[in-house]
């Protein structure tokens, strides 16, 4: 639990039992519901002993793990305690999809000669360090969470994993020599010639030969497929027309042998690795603006620390082991409950909601607050009658009629009167849930000293 002093300055976090004692004795009050934070009423920062904590960040393509840790000196060893863990889910895919839909709506209105916004000049420049909105969102959301942790805890330093992926070697599936790096996959080939030789001058779907071929996307562009050479395959006109924009699994239903052969020759997309390569330096430089020392570490060191500590693979446990882990340092504790934060946004300026053809379907109200509530607020409902009778806590979706919908951990409750609601926390752009952390692989590496984890055959006699 996070603790603030009387003036709102961060103190050292405490255990839930200690927080309950302070609340029961009226020495503290609740300052924030999620993440749970109390504020002391009888203590100042100057009168407290504050060691300071560290924030460790393990970035990911779709989610990022964050851990608040505290290192203690005990009996000549260093114990690292995981005080709090956060799994931040990004919405980069949603941003990219909505931007593509917006561009499609505008193109449609221009081609139909309707009222439209003129296209912008293609000769416009971009500032230094510019990132696409879907990638900039990953950097900004991670920075926002770390900045919030700095307001709730006495953060002294920030550790972030900064890993570069070798995309060319990952595409080849093997280590490459210096000459192969210079030449690349299509050295000496055209795309069509390369695909024909790779697929033995036959259709990738039906195996037909000696026919005119067309280039088809194995994973359709409408489903997120790219123009990488590994996502292209020669197809006859009949197969290309029959497959259309369907997925290859749907198109080859009942032909498992052909599907297995096709997927074995095709390669996994590298969208996530590319996003990590593009955003790693931007994230490190953005964290440097918080006024705390920022240390960047490799992913290999994180993996070594996690294996040495006997922890399973997860973003939050990787974040716990980011940074230097000396031989006399061991993980003494990790959080059993992880706070999952989902980037939900802060609403939209769009008032007219179109259907799939771009025609207006409904109009949103101009006023976003109804009876003191706004969509996304965390509320506590006390329903006196009906099948949902009882107390419920969740996110609210307001309606001008005064009967709201509440999204709880167990499902959706519709038509709840605003008279039965009490505000717990205002919407802040994130949705909150919890999950249980993965248990350790074995308790011996987690609790035993580092020297006891050495294999007996390798210990000095």
GROMACS .gro file of C-alpha atoms in nm:
model
  461
    1UNK     CA    1   0.000   0.000   0.000
    2UNK     CA    2   0.126   0.348  -0.083
    3UNK     CA    3   0.154   0.600   0.200
    4UNK     CA    4   0.154   0.980   0.189
    5UNK     CA    5   0.236   1.219   0.470
    6UNK     CA    6   0.011   1.497   0.595
    7UNK     CA    7   0.119   1.726   0.313
    8UNK     CA    8   0.079   1.463   0.040
    9UNK     CA    9   0.449   1.377   0.006
   10UNK     CA   10   0.537   1.008  -0.048
   11UNK     CA   11   0.659   0.786   0.235
   12UNK     CA   12   0.771   0.424   0.230
   13UNK     CA   13   0.495   0.178   0.129
   14UNK     CA   14   0.349  -0.043   0.402
   15UNK     CA   15   0.174  -0.380   0.434
   16UNK     CA   16  -0.208  -0.405   0.405
   17UNK     CA   17  -0.235  -0.506   0.772
   18UNK     CA   18  -0.048  -0.193   0.879
   19UNK     CA   19  -0.271   0.021   0.658
   20UNK     CA   20  -0.581  -0.125   0.822
   21UNK     CA   21  -0.439  -0.046   1.168
   22UNK     CA   22  -0.376   0.316   1.068
   23UNK     CA   23  -0.725   0.352   0.922
   24UNK     CA   24  -0.896   0.191   1.223
   25UNK     CA   25  -0.707   0.417   1.464
   26UNK     CA   26  -0.803   0.723   1.254
   27UNK     CA   27  -0.439   0.810   1.200
   28UNK     CA   28  -0.490   0.790   0.823
   29UNK     CA   29  -0.758   0.828   0.561
   30UNK     CA   30  -0.798   0.687   0.211
   31UNK     CA   31  -0.642   0.918  -0.047
   32UNK     CA   32  -0.690   0.700  -0.356
   33UNK     CA   33  -0.878   0.378  -0.423
   34UNK     CA   34  -0.669   0.237  -0.711
   35UNK     CA   35  -0.383   0.192  -0.652
   36UNK     CA   36  -0.480   0.194  -0.285
   37UNK     CA   37  -0.314   0.490  -0.111
   38UNK     CA   38  -0.355   0.624   0.241
   39UNK     CA   39  -0.263   0.967   0.376
   40UNK     CA   40  -0.139   1.007   0.731
   41UNK     CA   41  -0.287   1.281   0.945
   42UNK     CA   42  -0.019   1.301   1.217
   43UNK     CA   43   0.318   1.270   1.042
   44UNK     CA   44   0.539   1.470   0.808
   45UNK     CA   45   0.812   1.357   0.573
   46UNK     CA   46   1.076   1.536   0.785
   47UNK     CA   47   0.984   1.320   1.086
   48UNK     CA   48   1.006   0.987   0.897
   49UNK     CA   49   1.288   0.758   0.788
   50UNK     CA   50   1.264   0.705   0.412
   51UNK     CA   51   1.509   0.468   0.241
   52UNK     CA   52   1.370   0.513  -0.107
   53UNK     CA   53   1.254   0.262  -0.367
   54UNK     CA   54   1.334   0.182  -0.729
   55UNK     CA   55   1.099   0.147  -1.025
   56UNK     CA   56   1.193  -0.127  -1.273
   57UNK     CA   57   1.037  -0.135  -1.621
   58UNK     CA   58   1.019  -0.428  -1.862
   59UNK     CA   59   0.875  -0.289  -2.191
   60UNK     CA   60   0.675  -0.508  -2.424
   61UNK     CA   61   0.498  -0.480  -2.758
   62UNK     CA   62   0.145  -0.525  -2.620
   63UNK     CA   63   0.201  -0.483  -2.245
   64UNK     CA   64   0.466  -0.346  -2.011
   65UNK     CA   65   0.559  -0.475  -1.666
   66UNK     CA   66   0.652  -0.239  -1.383
   67UNK     CA   67   0.773  -0.327  -1.034
   68UNK     CA   68   0.845  -0.115  -0.726
   69UNK     CA   69   1.133  -0.271  -0.533
   70UNK     CA   70   1.327  -0.209  -0.214
   71UNK     CA   71   1.673  -0.358  -0.142
   72UNK     CA   72   1.762  -0.439   0.219
   73UNK     CA   73   2.095  -0.528   0.380
   74UNK     CA   74   2.051  -0.837   0.602
   75UNK     CA   75   2.333  -1.051   0.747
   76UNK     CA   76   2.581  -0.960   0.476
   77UNK     CA   77   2.334  -1.025   0.194
   78UNK     CA   78   2.106  -0.802  -0.008
   79UNK     CA   79   1.736  -0.888  -0.013
   80UNK     CA   80   1.525  -0.746  -0.293
   81UNK     CA   81   1.160  -0.709  -0.199
   82UNK     CA   82   0.893  -0.659  -0.462
   83UNK     CA   83   0.651  -0.409  -0.307
   84UNK     CA   84   0.410  -0.350  -0.596
   85UNK     CA   85   0.363  -0.481  -0.950
   86UNK     CA   86   0.173  -0.335  -1.247
   87UNK     CA   87   0.096  -0.486  -1.585
   88UNK     CA   88   0.017  -0.205  -1.830
   89UNK     CA   89  -0.180  -0.312  -2.140
   90UNK     CA   90  -0.129  -0.084  -2.441
   91UNK     CA   91  -0.387   0.002  -2.705
   92UNK     CA   92  -0.156   0.063  -3.000
   93UNK     CA   93  -0.348  -0.179  -3.223
   94UNK     CA   94  -0.674   0.002  -3.150
   95UNK     CA   95  -0.516   0.339  -3.230
   96UNK     CA   96  -0.377   0.212  -3.561
   97UNK     CA   97  -0.714   0.059  -3.657
   98UNK     CA   98  -0.909   0.375  -3.576
   99UNK     CA   99  -0.668   0.597  -3.768
  100UNK     CA  100  -0.704   0.367  -4.070
  101UNK     CA  101  -1.083   0.381  -4.039
  102UNK     CA  102  -1.078   0.759  -4.020
  103UNK     CA  103  -0.864   0.780  -4.333
  104UNK     CA  104  -1.102   0.542  -4.511
  105UNK     CA  105  -1.405   0.754  -4.415
  106UNK     CA  106  -1.236   1.068  -4.548
  107UNK     CA  107  -1.132   0.902  -4.874
  108UNK     CA  108  -1.485   0.776  -4.924
  109UNK     CA  109  -1.635   1.123  -4.880
  110UNK     CA  110  -1.386   1.272  -5.128
  111UNK     CA  111  -1.460   1.008  -5.392
  112UNK     CA  112  -1.837   1.052  -5.340
  113UNK     CA  113  -1.801   1.431  -5.385
  114UNK     CA  114  -1.954   1.504  -5.045
  115UNK     CA  115  -1.850   1.756  -4.784
  116UNK     CA  116  -1.498   1.663  -4.677
  117UNK     CA  117  -1.172   1.794  -4.538
  118UNK     CA  118  -0.910   1.853  -4.805
  119UNK     CA  119  -0.613   1.614  -4.794
  120UNK     CA  120  -0.303   1.754  -4.632
  121UNK     CA  121   0.012   1.813  -4.828
  122UNK     CA  122   0.236   1.508  -4.861
  123UNK     CA  123   0.540   1.740  -4.852
  124UNK     CA  124   0.499   1.835  -4.487
  125UNK     CA  125   0.790   1.765  -4.251
  126UNK     CA  126   0.802   1.585  -3.920
  127UNK     CA  127   0.983   1.699  -3.607
  128UNK     CA  128   1.289   1.520  -3.478
  129UNK     CA  129   1.201   1.211  -3.277
  130UNK     CA  130   0.855   1.177  -3.432
  131UNK     CA  131   0.683   0.842  -3.381
  132UNK     CA  132   0.355   0.709  -3.523
  133UNK     CA  133   0.064   0.757  -3.280
  134UNK     CA  134   0.039   0.383  -3.208
  135UNK     CA  135   0.407   0.376  -3.103
  136UNK     CA  136   0.410   0.714  -2.930
  137UNK     CA  137   0.125   0.582  -2.716
  138UNK     CA  138   0.348   0.305  -2.577
  139UNK     CA  139   0.607   0.560  -2.465
  140UNK     CA  140   0.357   0.812  -2.325
  141UNK     CA  141   0.150   0.557  -2.132
  142UNK     CA  142   0.458   0.398  -1.971
  143UNK     CA  143   0.592   0.742  -1.880
  144UNK     CA  144   0.256   0.839  -1.731
  145UNK     CA  145   0.249   0.534  -1.502
  146UNK     CA  146   0.609   0.587  -1.385
  147UNK     CA  147   0.534   0.955  -1.319
  148UNK     CA  148   0.233   0.850  -1.110
  149UNK     CA  149   0.447   0.606  -0.910
  150UNK     CA  150   0.691   0.888  -0.842
  151UNK     CA  151   0.406   1.083  -0.682
  152UNK     CA  152   0.296   0.788  -0.466
  153UNK     CA  153   0.634   0.643  -0.359
  154UNK     CA  154   0.981   0.786  -0.280
  155UNK     CA  155   1.141   0.676  -0.608
  156UNK     CA  156   1.517   0.723  -0.607
  157UNK     CA  157   1.608   0.560  -0.941
  158UNK     CA  158   1.453   0.401  -1.249
  159UNK     CA  159   1.578   0.085  -1.420
  160UNK     CA  160   1.453   0.001  -1.769
  161UNK     CA  161   1.524  -0.291  -1.999
  162UNK     CA  162   1.647  -0.170  -2.339
  163UNK     CA  163   1.677  -0.457  -2.586
  164UNK     CA  164   1.752  -0.441  -2.959
  165UNK     CA  165   1.623  -0.723  -3.179
  166UNK     CA  166   1.811  -0.845  -3.487
  167UNK     CA  167   1.519  -0.847  -3.730
  168UNK     CA  168   1.720  -0.983  -4.025
  169UNK     CA  169   1.846  -1.282  -3.824
  170UNK     CA  170   1.497  -1.339  -3.680
  171UNK     CA  171   1.352  -1.344  -4.033
  172UNK     CA  172   1.617  -1.589  -4.150
  173UNK     CA  173   1.575  -1.808  -3.841
  174UNK     CA  174   1.951  -1.858  -3.799
  175UNK     CA  175   2.269  -1.659  -3.729
  176UNK     CA  176   2.398  -1.462  -4.028
  177UNK     CA  177   2.745  -1.373  -4.146
  178UNK     CA  178   2.862  -1.024  -4.230
  179UNK     CA  179   2.819  -1.083  -4.604
  180UNK     CA  180   2.465  -1.210  -4.559
  181UNK     CA  181   2.380  -0.897  -4.362
  182UNK     CA  182   2.500  -0.685  -4.656
  183UNK     CA  183   2.318  -0.883  -4.925
  184UNK     CA  184   1.983  -0.953  -4.760
  185UNK     CA  185   1.709  -1.196  -4.860
  186UNK     CA  186   1.633  -1.058  -5.207
  187UNK     CA  187   1.994  -1.007  -5.318
  188UNK     CA  188   2.002  -1.077  -5.693
  189UNK     CA  189   1.627  -1.145  -5.712
  190UNK     CA  190   1.306  -0.972  -5.799
  191UNK     CA  191   1.012  -1.035  -5.565
  192UNK     CA  192   0.811  -1.240  -5.812
  193UNK     CA  193   1.110  -1.448  -5.918
  194UNK     CA  194   1.206  -1.512  -5.555
  195UNK     CA  195   0.852  -1.626  -5.465
  196UNK     CA  196   0.828  -1.857  -5.765
  197UNK     CA  197   1.155  -2.028  -5.681
  198UNK     CA  198   1.073  -2.050  -5.313
  199UNK     CA  199   0.736  -2.218  -5.382
  200UNK     CA  200   0.870  -2.434  -5.666
  201UNK     CA  201   0.666  -2.253  -5.936
  202UNK     CA  202   0.339  -2.383  -5.792
  203UNK     CA  203   0.034  -2.231  -5.629
  204UNK     CA  204   0.081  -2.221  -5.252
  205UNK     CA  205  -0.280  -2.328  -5.192
  206UNK     CA  206  -0.374  -2.585  -5.456
  207UNK     CA  207  -0.033  -2.682  -5.595
  208UNK     CA  208  -0.123  -2.598  -5.954
  209UNK     CA  209   0.163  -2.529  -6.195
  210UNK     CA  210   0.211  -2.385  -6.544
  211UNK     CA  211  -0.057  -2.120  -6.484
  212UNK     CA  212  -0.036  -1.741  -6.446
  213UNK     CA  213   0.033  -1.656  -6.082
  214UNK     CA  214  -0.075  -1.364  -5.866
  215UNK     CA  215   0.091  -1.249  -5.544
  216UNK     CA  216  -0.131  -1.309  -5.240
  217UNK     CA  217  -0.093  -1.213  -4.874
  218UNK     CA  218  -0.097  -1.522  -4.650
  219UNK     CA  219  -0.224  -1.309  -4.365
  220UNK     CA  220  -0.459  -1.053  -4.523
  221UNK     CA  221  -0.378  -0.686  -4.498
  222UNK     CA  222  -0.722  -0.626  -4.347
  223UNK     CA  223  -0.626  -0.854  -4.056
  224UNK     CA  224  -0.291  -0.688  -3.986
  225UNK     CA  225  -0.075  -0.867  -4.242
  226UNK     CA  226   0.232  -0.689  -4.376
  227UNK     CA  227   0.410  -0.670  -4.712
  228UNK     CA  228   0.708  -0.867  -4.585
  229UNK     CA  229   0.839  -1.125  -4.828
  230UNK     CA  230   0.759  -1.399  -4.575
  231UNK     CA  231   0.389  -1.303  -4.586
  232UNK     CA  232   0.367  -1.329  -4.966
  233UNK     CA  233   0.297  -1.640  -5.172
  234UNK     CA  234   0.216  -1.715  -5.537
  235UNK     CA  235  -0.148  -1.808  -5.597
  236UNK     CA  236  -0.345  -1.895  -5.905
  237UNK     CA  237  -0.631  -1.666  -6.002
  238UNK     CA  238  -0.898  -1.907  -5.876
  239UNK     CA  239  -0.742  -1.950  -5.529
  240UNK     CA  240  -0.669  -1.580  -5.494
  241UNK     CA  241  -1.029  -1.496  -5.582
  242UNK     CA  242  -1.171  -1.763  -5.350
  243UNK     CA  243  -0.950  -1.670  -5.054
  244UNK     CA  244  -1.019  -1.295  -5.085
  245UNK     CA  245  -0.974  -1.131  -4.739
  246UNK     CA  246  -1.034  -1.449  -4.539
  247UNK     CA  247  -0.771  -1.588  -4.305
  248UNK     CA  248  -0.567  -1.880  -4.430
  249UNK     CA  249  -0.703  -2.099  -4.149
  250UNK     CA  250  -1.059  -2.033  -4.264
  251UNK     CA  251  -0.979  -2.079  -4.633
  252UNK     CA  252  -0.801  -2.411  -4.580
  253UNK     CA  253  -1.057  -2.562  -4.343
  254UNK     CA  254  -1.050  -2.940  -4.384
  255UNK     CA  255  -0.707  -2.935  -4.555
  256UNK     CA  256  -0.484  -2.954  -4.251
  257UNK     CA  257  -0.183  -3.094  -4.438
  258UNK     CA  258  -0.180  -2.797  -4.679
  259UNK     CA  259  -0.227  -2.553  -4.389
  260UNK     CA  260   0.063  -2.705  -4.193
  261UNK     CA  261   0.291  -2.691  -4.498
  262UNK     CA  262   0.194  -2.331  -4.569
  263UNK     CA  263   0.247  -2.212  -4.213
  264UNK     CA  264   0.581  -2.395  -4.188
  265UNK     CA  265   0.714  -2.203  -4.489
  266UNK     CA  266   0.566  -1.872  -4.379
  267UNK     CA  267   0.734  -1.687  -4.093
  268UNK     CA  268   0.597  -1.520  -3.784
  269UNK     CA  269   0.537  -1.143  -3.812
  270UNK     CA  270   0.799  -0.913  -3.661
  271UNK     CA  271   0.562  -0.627  -3.579
  272UNK     CA  272   0.623  -0.653  -3.203
  273UNK     CA  273   1.003  -0.669  -3.235
  274UNK     CA  274   0.999  -0.371  -3.471
  275UNK     CA  275   0.793  -0.167  -3.225
  276UNK     CA  276   1.041  -0.248  -2.948
  277UNK     CA  277   1.338  -0.140  -3.160
  278UNK     CA  278   1.173   0.190  -3.253
  279UNK     CA  279   1.054   0.290  -2.904
  280UNK     CA  280   1.337   0.172  -2.675
  281UNK     CA  281   1.551   0.487  -2.705
  282UNK     CA  282   1.247   0.716  -2.690
  283UNK     CA  283   1.130   0.550  -2.368
  284UNK     CA  284   1.471   0.577  -2.201
  285UNK     CA  285   1.511   0.944  -2.293
  286UNK     CA  286   1.154   1.024  -2.180
  287UNK     CA  287   1.214   0.864  -1.840
  288UNK     CA  288   1.524   1.079  -1.805
  289UNK     CA  289   1.300   1.385  -1.780
  290UNK     CA  290   1.159   1.272  -1.443
  291UNK     CA  291   1.463   1.400  -1.255
  292UNK     CA  292   1.573   1.054  -1.134
  293UNK     CA  293   1.877   0.855  -1.247
  294UNK     CA  294   1.778   0.619  -1.530
  295UNK     CA  295   1.976   0.298  -1.593
  296UNK     CA  296   1.928   0.091  -1.910
  297UNK     CA  297   1.995  -0.284  -1.903
  298UNK     CA  298   1.997  -0.560  -2.161
  299UNK     CA  299   1.732  -0.828  -2.194
  300UNK     CA  300   1.993  -1.103  -2.157
  301UNK     CA  301   2.080  -0.981  -1.806
  302UNK     CA  302   1.710  -0.984  -1.713
  303UNK     CA  303   1.665  -1.340  -1.840
  304UNK     CA  304   1.976  -1.453  -1.648
  305UNK     CA  305   1.854  -1.293  -1.327
  306UNK     CA  306   1.509  -1.448  -1.365
  307UNK     CA  307   1.645  -1.799  -1.427
  308UNK     CA  308   1.889  -1.766  -1.138
  309UNK     CA  309   1.606  -1.663  -0.905
  310UNK     CA  310   1.376  -1.948  -1.015
  311UNK     CA  311   1.095  -1.720  -1.135
  312UNK     CA  312   0.856  -1.799  -1.422
  313UNK     CA  313   0.824  -1.586  -1.733
  314UNK     CA  314   0.597  -1.283  -1.702
  315UNK     CA  315   0.634  -0.911  -1.764
  316UNK     CA  316   0.599  -0.822  -1.397
  317UNK     CA  317   0.852  -1.081  -1.277
  318UNK     CA  318   1.090  -0.973  -1.553
  319UNK     CA  319   1.054  -0.617  -1.426
  320UNK     CA  320   1.141  -0.740  -1.076
  321UNK     CA  321   1.476  -0.873  -1.201
  322UNK     CA  322   1.571  -0.584  -1.432
  323UNK     CA  323   1.912  -0.441  -1.345
  324UNK     CA  324   2.222  -0.567  -1.170
  325UNK     CA  325   2.168  -0.865  -0.939
  326UNK     CA  326   2.491  -0.931  -0.746
  327UNK     CA  327   2.580  -1.286  -0.633
  328UNK     CA  328   2.488  -1.195  -0.274
  329UNK     CA  329   2.150  -1.053  -0.381
  330UNK     CA  330   1.837  -1.266  -0.387
  331UNK     CA  331   1.469  -1.208  -0.443
  332UNK     CA  332   1.312  -1.225  -0.099
  333UNK     CA  333   0.954  -1.152  -0.200
  334UNK     CA  334   0.744  -1.077  -0.505
  335UNK     CA  335   0.390  -0.935  -0.513
  336UNK     CA  336   0.125  -1.206  -0.521
  337UNK     CA  337  -0.140  -0.976  -0.674
  338UNK     CA  338  -0.068  -0.777  -0.991
  339UNK     CA  339  -0.260  -0.462  -1.079
  340UNK     CA  340  -0.358  -0.473  -1.446
  341UNK     CA  341  -0.396  -0.128  -1.602
  342UNK     CA  342  -0.564  -0.105  -1.941
  343UNK     CA  343  -0.536   0.213  -2.143
  344UNK     CA  344  -0.899   0.307  -2.199
  345UNK     CA  345  -0.858   0.669  -2.305
  346UNK     CA  346  -1.042   0.979  -2.183
  347UNK     CA  347  -1.338   0.976  -2.418
  348UNK     CA  348  -1.359   1.120  -2.766
  349UNK     CA  349  -1.434   1.450  -2.937
  350UNK     CA  350  -1.637   1.270  -3.202
  351UNK     CA  351  -2.007   1.343  -3.152
  352UNK     CA  352  -2.153   1.158  -3.452
  353UNK     CA  353  -2.111   0.780  -3.451
  354UNK     CA  354  -2.115   0.634  -3.805
  355UNK     CA  355  -2.211   0.285  -3.913
  356UNK     CA  356  -1.979   0.060  -4.109
  357UNK     CA  357  -2.068   0.246  -4.431
  358UNK     CA  358  -1.984   0.587  -4.287
  359UNK     CA  359  -2.340   0.716  -4.245
  360UNK     CA  360  -2.446   0.879  -3.914
  361UNK     CA  361  -2.595   0.629  -3.670
  362UNK     CA  362  -2.635   0.831  -3.349
  363UNK     CA  363  -2.521   1.156  -3.189
  364UNK     CA  364  -2.346   1.170  -2.854
  365UNK     CA  365  -2.455   1.436  -2.602
  366UNK     CA  366  -2.237   1.741  -2.565
  367UNK     CA  367  -2.234   1.723  -2.184
  368UNK     CA  368  -2.027   1.427  -2.061
  369UNK     CA  369  -2.137   1.456  -1.695
  370UNK     CA  370  -2.480   1.327  -1.596
  371UNK     CA  371  -2.593   1.370  -1.234
  372UNK     CA  372  -2.229   1.420  -1.132
  373UNK     CA  373  -2.097   1.102  -1.300
  374UNK     CA  374  -1.896   1.056  -1.619
  375UNK     CA  375  -1.827   0.746  -1.823
  376UNK     CA  376  -1.527   0.561  -1.682
  377UNK     CA  377  -1.571   0.668  -1.319
  378UNK     CA  378  -1.518   0.401  -1.055
  379UNK     CA  379  -1.839   0.375  -0.854
  380UNK     CA  380  -1.988   0.160  -0.579
  381UNK     CA  381  -2.353   0.062  -0.628
  382UNK     CA  382  -2.593  -0.051  -0.360
  383UNK     CA  383  -2.892  -0.204  -0.538
  384UNK     CA  384  -3.185  -0.269  -0.298
  385UNK     CA  385  -3.403  -0.493  -0.516
  386UNK     CA  386  -3.397  -0.707  -0.829
  387UNK     CA  387  -3.176  -0.988  -0.951
  388UNK     CA  388  -2.863  -0.773  -0.900
  389UNK     CA  389  -2.948  -0.693  -0.541
  390UNK     CA  390  -2.641  -0.622  -0.329
  391UNK     CA  391  -2.323  -0.416  -0.349
  392UNK     CA  392  -2.119  -0.390  -0.668
  393UNK     CA  393  -1.805  -0.198  -0.765
  394UNK     CA  394  -1.706  -0.118  -1.123
  395UNK     CA  395  -1.681   0.132  -1.407
  396UNK     CA  396  -1.991   0.327  -1.503
  397UNK     CA  397  -2.125   0.422  -1.846
  398UNK     CA  398  -2.360   0.718  -1.807
  399UNK     CA  399  -2.693   0.770  -1.986
  400UNK     CA  400  -2.894   1.091  -2.009
  401UNK     CA  401  -3.196   0.899  -1.876
  402UNK     CA  402  -3.023   0.867  -1.536
  403UNK     CA  403  -3.008   0.487  -1.550
  404UNK     CA  404  -2.647   0.380  -1.594
  405UNK     CA  405  -2.456   0.063  -1.687
  406UNK     CA  406  -2.186  -0.072  -1.455
  407UNK     CA  407  -1.905  -0.298  -1.574
  408UNK     CA  408  -1.785  -0.513  -1.282
  409UNK     CA  409  -1.539  -0.800  -1.260
  410UNK     CA  410  -1.828  -1.047  -1.292
  411UNK     CA  411  -2.012  -0.887  -1.584
  412UNK     CA  412  -2.233  -0.600  -1.697
  413UNK     CA  413  -2.519  -0.460  -1.486
  414UNK     CA  414  -2.762  -0.247  -1.685
  415UNK     CA  415  -3.020   0.008  -1.584
  416UNK     CA  416  -2.889   0.109  -1.240
  417UNK     CA  417  -3.037   0.433  -1.109
  418UNK     CA  418  -2.792   0.710  -1.026
  419UNK     CA  419  -2.952   0.738  -0.681
  420UNK     CA  420  -2.792   0.402  -0.588
  421UNK     CA  421  -2.436   0.501  -0.685
  422UNK     CA  422  -2.151   0.651  -0.489
  423UNK     CA  423  -1.837   0.787  -0.653
  424UNK     CA  424  -1.515   0.611  -0.554
  425UNK     CA  425  -1.264   0.754  -0.801
  426UNK     CA  426  -1.278   0.975  -1.107
  427UNK     CA  427  -1.185   0.835  -1.447
  428UNK     CA  428  -0.815   0.880  -1.522
  429UNK     CA  429  -0.777   0.713  -1.862
  430UNK     CA  430  -0.709   0.362  -1.727
  431UNK     CA  431  -0.919   0.059  -1.646
  432UNK     CA  432  -0.817  -0.146  -1.343
  433UNK     CA  433  -0.838  -0.519  -1.272
  434UNK     CA  434  -0.620  -0.760  -1.075
  435UNK     CA  435  -0.471  -1.102  -1.137
  436UNK     CA  436  -0.270  -1.351  -0.936
  437UNK     CA  437   0.103  -1.364  -1.001
  438UNK     CA  438   0.261  -1.682  -1.133
  439UNK     CA  439   0.407  -1.896  -0.852
  440UNK     CA  440   0.786  -1.954  -0.845
  441UNK     CA  441   0.923  -2.255  -1.031
  442UNK     CA  442   1.082  -2.376  -0.710
  443UNK     CA  443   1.113  -2.231  -0.364
  444UNK     CA  444   1.479  -2.325  -0.321
  445UNK     CA  445   1.627  -2.060  -0.555
  446UNK     CA  446   1.388  -1.801  -0.416
  447UNK     CA  447   1.471  -1.848  -0.049
  448UNK     CA  448   1.820  -2.000  -0.035
  449UNK     CA  449   2.141  -1.795  -0.051
  450UNK     CA  450   2.301  -1.749  -0.389
  451UNK     CA  451   2.598  -1.976  -0.314
  452UNK     CA  452   2.364  -2.264  -0.224
  453UNK     CA  453   2.216  -2.259  -0.572
  454UNK     CA  454   2.542  -2.361  -0.741
  455UNK     CA  455   2.539  -2.713  -0.879
  456UNK     CA  456   2.730  -2.952  -0.644
  457UNK     CA  457   2.966  -3.057  -0.923
  458UNK     CA  458   3.073  -2.694  -0.974
  459UNK     CA  459   3.122  -2.592  -0.611
  460UNK     CA  460   3.479  -2.536  -0.498
  461UNK     CA  461   3.603  -2.812  -0.267
   0.00000   0.00000   0.00000
